[in-house]
Short mmCIF file of C-alpha atoms and ligand atoms in Angstrom, two decimals:
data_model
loop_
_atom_site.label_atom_id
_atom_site.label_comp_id
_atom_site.label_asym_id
_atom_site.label_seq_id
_atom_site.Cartn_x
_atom_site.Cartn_y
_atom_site.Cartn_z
CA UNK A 618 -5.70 -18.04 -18.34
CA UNK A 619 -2.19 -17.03 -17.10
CA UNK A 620 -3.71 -13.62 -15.61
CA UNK A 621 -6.21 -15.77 -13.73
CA UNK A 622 -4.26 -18.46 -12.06
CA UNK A 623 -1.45 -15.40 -11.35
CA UNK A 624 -4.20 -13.19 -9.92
CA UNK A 625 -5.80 -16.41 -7.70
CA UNK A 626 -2.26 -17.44 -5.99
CA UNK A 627 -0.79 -14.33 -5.91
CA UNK A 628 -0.69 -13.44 -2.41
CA UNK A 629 -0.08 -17.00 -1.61
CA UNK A 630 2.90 -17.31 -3.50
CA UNK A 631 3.87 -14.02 -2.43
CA UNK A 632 3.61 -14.83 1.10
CA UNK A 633 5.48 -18.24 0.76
CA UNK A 634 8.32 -17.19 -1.20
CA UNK A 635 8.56 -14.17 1.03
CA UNK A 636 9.01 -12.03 -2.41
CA UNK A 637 5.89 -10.05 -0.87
CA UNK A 638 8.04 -8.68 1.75
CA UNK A 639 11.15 -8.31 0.36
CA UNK A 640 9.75 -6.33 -2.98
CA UNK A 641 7.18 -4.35 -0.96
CA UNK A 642 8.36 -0.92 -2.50
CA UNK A 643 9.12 1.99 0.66
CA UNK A 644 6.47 4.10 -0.67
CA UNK A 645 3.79 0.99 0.34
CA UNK A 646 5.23 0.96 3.33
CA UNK A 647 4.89 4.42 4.01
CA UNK A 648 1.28 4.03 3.22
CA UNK A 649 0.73 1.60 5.68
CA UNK A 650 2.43 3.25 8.25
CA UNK A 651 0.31 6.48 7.44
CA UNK A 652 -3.06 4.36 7.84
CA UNK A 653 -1.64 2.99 11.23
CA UNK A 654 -0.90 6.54 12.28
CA UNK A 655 -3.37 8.63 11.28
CA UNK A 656 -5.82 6.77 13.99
CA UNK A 657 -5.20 8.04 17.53
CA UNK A 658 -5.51 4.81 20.02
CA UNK A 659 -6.62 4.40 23.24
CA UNK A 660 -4.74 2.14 25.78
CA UNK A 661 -7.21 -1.33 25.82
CA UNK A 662 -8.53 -0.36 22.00
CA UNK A 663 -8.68 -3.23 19.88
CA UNK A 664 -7.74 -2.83 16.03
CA UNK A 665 -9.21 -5.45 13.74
CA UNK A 666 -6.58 -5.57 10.31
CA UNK A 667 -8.96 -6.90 7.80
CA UNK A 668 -7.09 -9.02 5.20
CA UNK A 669 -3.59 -8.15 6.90
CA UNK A 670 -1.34 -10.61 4.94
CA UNK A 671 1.88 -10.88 6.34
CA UNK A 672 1.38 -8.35 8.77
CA UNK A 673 2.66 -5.17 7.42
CA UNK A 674 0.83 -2.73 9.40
CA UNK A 675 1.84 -4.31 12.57
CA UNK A 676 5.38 -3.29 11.86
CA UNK A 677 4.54 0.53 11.91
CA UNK A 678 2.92 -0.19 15.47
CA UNK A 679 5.07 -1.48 18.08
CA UNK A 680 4.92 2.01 19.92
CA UNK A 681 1.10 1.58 19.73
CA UNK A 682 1.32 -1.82 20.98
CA UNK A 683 3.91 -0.78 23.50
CA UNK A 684 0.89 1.79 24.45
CA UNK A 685 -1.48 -0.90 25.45
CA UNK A 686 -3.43 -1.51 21.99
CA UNK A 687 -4.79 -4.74 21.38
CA UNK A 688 -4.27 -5.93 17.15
CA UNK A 689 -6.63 -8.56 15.73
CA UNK A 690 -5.69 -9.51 11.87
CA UNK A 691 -7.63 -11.67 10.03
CA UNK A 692 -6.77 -13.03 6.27
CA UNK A 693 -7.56 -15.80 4.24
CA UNK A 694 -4.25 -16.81 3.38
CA UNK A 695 -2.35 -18.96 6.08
CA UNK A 696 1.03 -18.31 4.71
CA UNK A 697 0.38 -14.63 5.04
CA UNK A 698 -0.64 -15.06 8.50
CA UNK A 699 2.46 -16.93 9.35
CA UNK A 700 4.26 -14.79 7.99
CA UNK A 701 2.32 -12.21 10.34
CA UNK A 702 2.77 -14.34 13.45
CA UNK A 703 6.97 -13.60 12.72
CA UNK A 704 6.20 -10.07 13.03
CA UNK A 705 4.81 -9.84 16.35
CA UNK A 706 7.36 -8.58 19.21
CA UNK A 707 4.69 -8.66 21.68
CA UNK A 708 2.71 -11.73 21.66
CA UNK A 709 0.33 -10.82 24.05
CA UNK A 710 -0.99 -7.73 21.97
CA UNK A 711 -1.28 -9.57 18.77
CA UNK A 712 -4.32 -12.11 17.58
CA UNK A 713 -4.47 -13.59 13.96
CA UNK A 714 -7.59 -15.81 12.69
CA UNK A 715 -8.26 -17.38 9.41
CA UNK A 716 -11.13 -15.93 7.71
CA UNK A 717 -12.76 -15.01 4.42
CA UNK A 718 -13.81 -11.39 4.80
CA UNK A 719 -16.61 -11.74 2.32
CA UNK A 720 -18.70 -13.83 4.83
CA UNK A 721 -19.71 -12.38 8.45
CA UNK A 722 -16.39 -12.33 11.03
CA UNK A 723 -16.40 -14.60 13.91
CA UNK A 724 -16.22 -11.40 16.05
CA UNK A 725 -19.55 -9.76 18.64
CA UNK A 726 -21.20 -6.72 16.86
CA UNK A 727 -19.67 -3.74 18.87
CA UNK A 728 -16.60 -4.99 19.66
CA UNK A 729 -13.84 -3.49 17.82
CA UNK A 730 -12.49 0.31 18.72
CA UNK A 731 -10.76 0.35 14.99
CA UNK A 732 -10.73 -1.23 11.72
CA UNK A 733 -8.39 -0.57 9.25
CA UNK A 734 -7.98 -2.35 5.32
CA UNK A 735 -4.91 -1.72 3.85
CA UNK A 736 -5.62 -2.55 0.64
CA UNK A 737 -7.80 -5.41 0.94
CA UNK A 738 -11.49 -4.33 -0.05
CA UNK A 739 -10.14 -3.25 -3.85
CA UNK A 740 -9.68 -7.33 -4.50
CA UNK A 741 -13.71 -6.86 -4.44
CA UNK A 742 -14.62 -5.89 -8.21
CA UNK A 743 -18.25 -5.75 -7.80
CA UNK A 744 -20.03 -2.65 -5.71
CA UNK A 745 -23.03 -3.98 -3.97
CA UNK A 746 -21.06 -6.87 -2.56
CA UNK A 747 -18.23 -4.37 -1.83
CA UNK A 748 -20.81 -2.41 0.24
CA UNK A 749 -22.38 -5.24 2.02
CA UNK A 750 -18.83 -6.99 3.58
CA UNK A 751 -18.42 -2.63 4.35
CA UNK A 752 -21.68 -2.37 6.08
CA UNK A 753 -21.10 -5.95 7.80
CA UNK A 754 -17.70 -4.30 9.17
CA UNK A 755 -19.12 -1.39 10.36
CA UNK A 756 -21.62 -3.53 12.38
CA UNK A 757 -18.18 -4.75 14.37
CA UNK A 758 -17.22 -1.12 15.27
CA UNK A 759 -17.91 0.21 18.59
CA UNK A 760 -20.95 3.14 18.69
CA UNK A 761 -18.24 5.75 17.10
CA UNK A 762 -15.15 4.25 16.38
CA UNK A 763 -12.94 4.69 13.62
CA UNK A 764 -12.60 2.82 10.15
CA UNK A 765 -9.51 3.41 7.75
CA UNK A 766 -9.66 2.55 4.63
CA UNK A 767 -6.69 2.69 1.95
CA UNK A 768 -7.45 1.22 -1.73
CA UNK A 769 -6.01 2.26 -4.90
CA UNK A 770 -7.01 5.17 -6.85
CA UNK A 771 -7.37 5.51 -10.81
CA UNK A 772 -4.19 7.63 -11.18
CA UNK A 773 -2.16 4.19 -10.10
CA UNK A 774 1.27 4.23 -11.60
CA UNK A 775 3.75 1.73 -11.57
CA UNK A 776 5.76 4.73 -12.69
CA UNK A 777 5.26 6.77 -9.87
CA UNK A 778 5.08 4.28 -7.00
CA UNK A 779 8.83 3.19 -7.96
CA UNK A 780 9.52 6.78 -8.64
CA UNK A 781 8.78 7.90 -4.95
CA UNK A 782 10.04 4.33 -3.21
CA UNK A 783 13.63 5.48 -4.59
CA UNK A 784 13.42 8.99 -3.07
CA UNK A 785 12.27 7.80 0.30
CA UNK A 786 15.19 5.37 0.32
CA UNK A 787 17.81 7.95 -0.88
CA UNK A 788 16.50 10.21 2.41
CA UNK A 789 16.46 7.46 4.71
CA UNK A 790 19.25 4.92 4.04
CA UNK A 791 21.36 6.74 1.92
CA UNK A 792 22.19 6.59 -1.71
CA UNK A 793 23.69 3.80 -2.22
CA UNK A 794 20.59 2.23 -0.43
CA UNK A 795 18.45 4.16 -2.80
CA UNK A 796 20.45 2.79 -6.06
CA UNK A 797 20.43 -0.59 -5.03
CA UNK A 798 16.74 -1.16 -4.99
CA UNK A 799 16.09 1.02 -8.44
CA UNK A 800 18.79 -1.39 -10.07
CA UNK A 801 18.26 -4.92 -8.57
CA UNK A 802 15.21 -4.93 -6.38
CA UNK A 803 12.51 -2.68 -8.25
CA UNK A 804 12.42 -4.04 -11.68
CA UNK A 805 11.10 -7.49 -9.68
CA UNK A 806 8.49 -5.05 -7.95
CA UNK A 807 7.69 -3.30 -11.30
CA UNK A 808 6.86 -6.59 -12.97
CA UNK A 809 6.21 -9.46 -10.89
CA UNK A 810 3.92 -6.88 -9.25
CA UNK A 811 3.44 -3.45 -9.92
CA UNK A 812 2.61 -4.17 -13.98
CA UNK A 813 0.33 -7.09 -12.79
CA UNK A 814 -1.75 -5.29 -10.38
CA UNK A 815 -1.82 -1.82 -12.77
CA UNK A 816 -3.12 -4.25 -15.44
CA UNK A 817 -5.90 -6.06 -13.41
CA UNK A 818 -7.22 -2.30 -12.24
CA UNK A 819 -7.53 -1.40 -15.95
CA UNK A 820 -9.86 -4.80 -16.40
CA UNK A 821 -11.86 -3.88 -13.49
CA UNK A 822 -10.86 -7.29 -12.08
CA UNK A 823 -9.79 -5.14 -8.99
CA UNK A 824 -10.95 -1.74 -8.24
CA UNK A 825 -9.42 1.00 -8.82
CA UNK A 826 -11.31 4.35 -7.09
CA UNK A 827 -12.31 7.87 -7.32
CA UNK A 828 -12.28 9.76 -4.39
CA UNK A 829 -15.55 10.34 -3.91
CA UNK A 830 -16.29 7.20 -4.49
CA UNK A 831 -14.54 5.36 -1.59
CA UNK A 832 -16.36 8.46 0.23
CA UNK A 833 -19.70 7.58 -0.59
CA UNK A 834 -18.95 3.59 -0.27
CA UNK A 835 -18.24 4.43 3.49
CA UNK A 836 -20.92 6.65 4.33
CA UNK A 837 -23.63 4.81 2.90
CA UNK A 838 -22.46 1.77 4.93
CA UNK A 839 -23.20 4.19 7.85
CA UNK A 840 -19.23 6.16 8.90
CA UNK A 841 -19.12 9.96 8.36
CA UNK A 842 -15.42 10.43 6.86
CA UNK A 843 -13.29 12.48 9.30
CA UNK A 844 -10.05 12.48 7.27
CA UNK A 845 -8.09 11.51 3.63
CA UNK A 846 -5.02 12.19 2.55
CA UNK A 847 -3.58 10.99 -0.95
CA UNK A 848 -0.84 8.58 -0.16
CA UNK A 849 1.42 6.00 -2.05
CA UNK A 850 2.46 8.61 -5.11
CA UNK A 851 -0.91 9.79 -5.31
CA UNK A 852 -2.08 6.48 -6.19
CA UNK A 853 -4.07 5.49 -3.27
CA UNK A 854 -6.76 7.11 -1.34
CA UNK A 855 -6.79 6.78 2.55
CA UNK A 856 -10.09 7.39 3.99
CA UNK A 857 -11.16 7.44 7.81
CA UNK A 858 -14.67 7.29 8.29
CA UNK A 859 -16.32 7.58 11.94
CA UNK A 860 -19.21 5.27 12.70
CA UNK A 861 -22.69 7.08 13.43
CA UNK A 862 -24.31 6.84 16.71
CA UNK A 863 -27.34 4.61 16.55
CA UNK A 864 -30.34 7.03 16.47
CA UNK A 865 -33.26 6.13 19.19
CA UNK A 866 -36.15 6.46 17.88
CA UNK A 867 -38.66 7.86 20.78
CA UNK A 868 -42.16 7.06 20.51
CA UNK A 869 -43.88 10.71 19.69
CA UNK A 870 -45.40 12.59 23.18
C1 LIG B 1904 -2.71 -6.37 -1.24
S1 LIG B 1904 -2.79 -7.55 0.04
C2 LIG B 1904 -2.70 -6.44 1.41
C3 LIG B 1904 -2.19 -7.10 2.63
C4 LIG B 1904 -1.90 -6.12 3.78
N1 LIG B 1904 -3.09 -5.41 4.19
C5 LIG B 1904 -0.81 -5.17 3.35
O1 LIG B 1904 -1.10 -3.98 3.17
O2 LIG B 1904 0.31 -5.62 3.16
C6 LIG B 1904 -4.50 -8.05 0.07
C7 LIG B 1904 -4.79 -9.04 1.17
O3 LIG B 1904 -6.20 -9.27 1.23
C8 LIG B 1904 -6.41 -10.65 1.50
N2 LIG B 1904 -7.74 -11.04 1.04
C9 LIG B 1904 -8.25 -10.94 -0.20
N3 LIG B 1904 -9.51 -11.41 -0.24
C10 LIG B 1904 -9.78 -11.82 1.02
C11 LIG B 1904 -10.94 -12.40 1.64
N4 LIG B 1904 -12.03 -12.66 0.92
N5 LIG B 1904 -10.91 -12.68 2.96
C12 LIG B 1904 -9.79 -12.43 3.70
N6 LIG B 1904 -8.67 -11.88 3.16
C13 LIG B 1904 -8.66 -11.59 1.85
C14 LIG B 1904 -5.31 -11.33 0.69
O4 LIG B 1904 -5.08 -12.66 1.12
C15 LIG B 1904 -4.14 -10.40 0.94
O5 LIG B 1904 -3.42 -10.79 2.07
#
């Protein structure tokens, strides 16, 4: 009962409170910076952020924007998108919309360079409808652009996520930095998140992923994957699939 209201309002109440951002652990954020990254970008591309919450990929992305990409970030959760809206340095380059991803975007077929879900499409338990919002994304994508995908994989560890946030802050801020969060800040992470999220994988309420699994999830919605690395301790998989040129079909000679 607890588990379900929790799991219902928890990005909400994350958003609002603003405990989202400020307990993100570093090695989440390194993830998303990694899935922002790992795409090269045209000047003019458009990115569409499928459920984007407050925003965090756009902060690994200024130089891109900077470059002359165009972000589009849709969510269902308003708060999250406000919260989004705060993050954006340069207006011009960044779009938000209110949507629910599990119905058709308000967006033309073929109009989108990139997609990317930062772990968005694991909140969908079931696999045929997980595969049908995929294929309906893939319909968005330009004739050969690029979809990045980054959901969590069955080895996820609370354990090792906090383990690795604490060494990334040690080598970038310092120390003291690094002792800070392990003492005060990542206990909240560990249980108002980490614990939850570990514990709705294990009941299949979200889903947790092989490999080859996200792999064949993308290519049978119609992208041939290009690239994956294992990222967040080893506890998420980050896919990027190409989308396949429409074949013609000729009439025979
Ligand atoms: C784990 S958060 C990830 C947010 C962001 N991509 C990030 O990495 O910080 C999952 C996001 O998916 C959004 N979401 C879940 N189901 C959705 C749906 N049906 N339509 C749109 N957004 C959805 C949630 O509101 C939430 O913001």
């Amino acid at each position: 009962m607890f588990d379900k209201f929790y799991r219902l309002n928890y990005w909400r109440l994350g958003f609002q409170s603003r405990l989202y951002d400020l307990l993100t652990p570093e090695a989440y954020r390194e993830s998303a910076r990694r899935c922002v990254q790992s795409v090269p970008v045209k000047k003019g591309q458009v990115l569409l952020d499928v459920g984007c919450g407050s925003g965090l990929l756009i902060e690994g992305m200024n130089d891109r924007l900077d470059f002359g990409l165009r972000y589009l970030g849709v969510d269902i959760q308003i708060s999250g998108l406000i919260r989004a809206q705060n993050k954006a340095e340069k207006e011009g380059s960044v779009s938000l919309f209110q949507a629910d991803f599990t119905h058709p975007l308000p967006l033309k077929k073929e109009s989108v360079d990139i997609i990317a879900a930062h772990f968005s499409l694991y909140t969908i338990a079931d696999r045929e409808r997980r595969k049908k919002i995929l294929s309906g994304l893939v319909e968005l994508l330009k004739p050969r652009g690029l979809m990045v995908i980054v959901n969590p994989s069955r080895e996820y560890s609370a354990k090792k996520i906090i383990r690795e946030s604490v060494g990334l802050v040690r080598e970038r801020n310092g120390a003291f930095s690094a002792w800070v969060k392990k003492l005060f800040l990542y206990p909240l992470t560990t249980c108002l998140g980490l614990k939850f999220i570990e514990k709705q994988l294990k009941a299949d309420q979200w889903h947790a992923f092989s490999f080859n699994e996200l792999c064949e999830e993308m290519e049978s919605a119609g992208l041939v994957v290009v690239h994956s690395e294992p990222v967040y301790a080893g506890c998420a998989h980050l896919v990027t699939g190409r989308k396949v040129q429409t074949q013609v079909a000729y009439p025979p000679l």
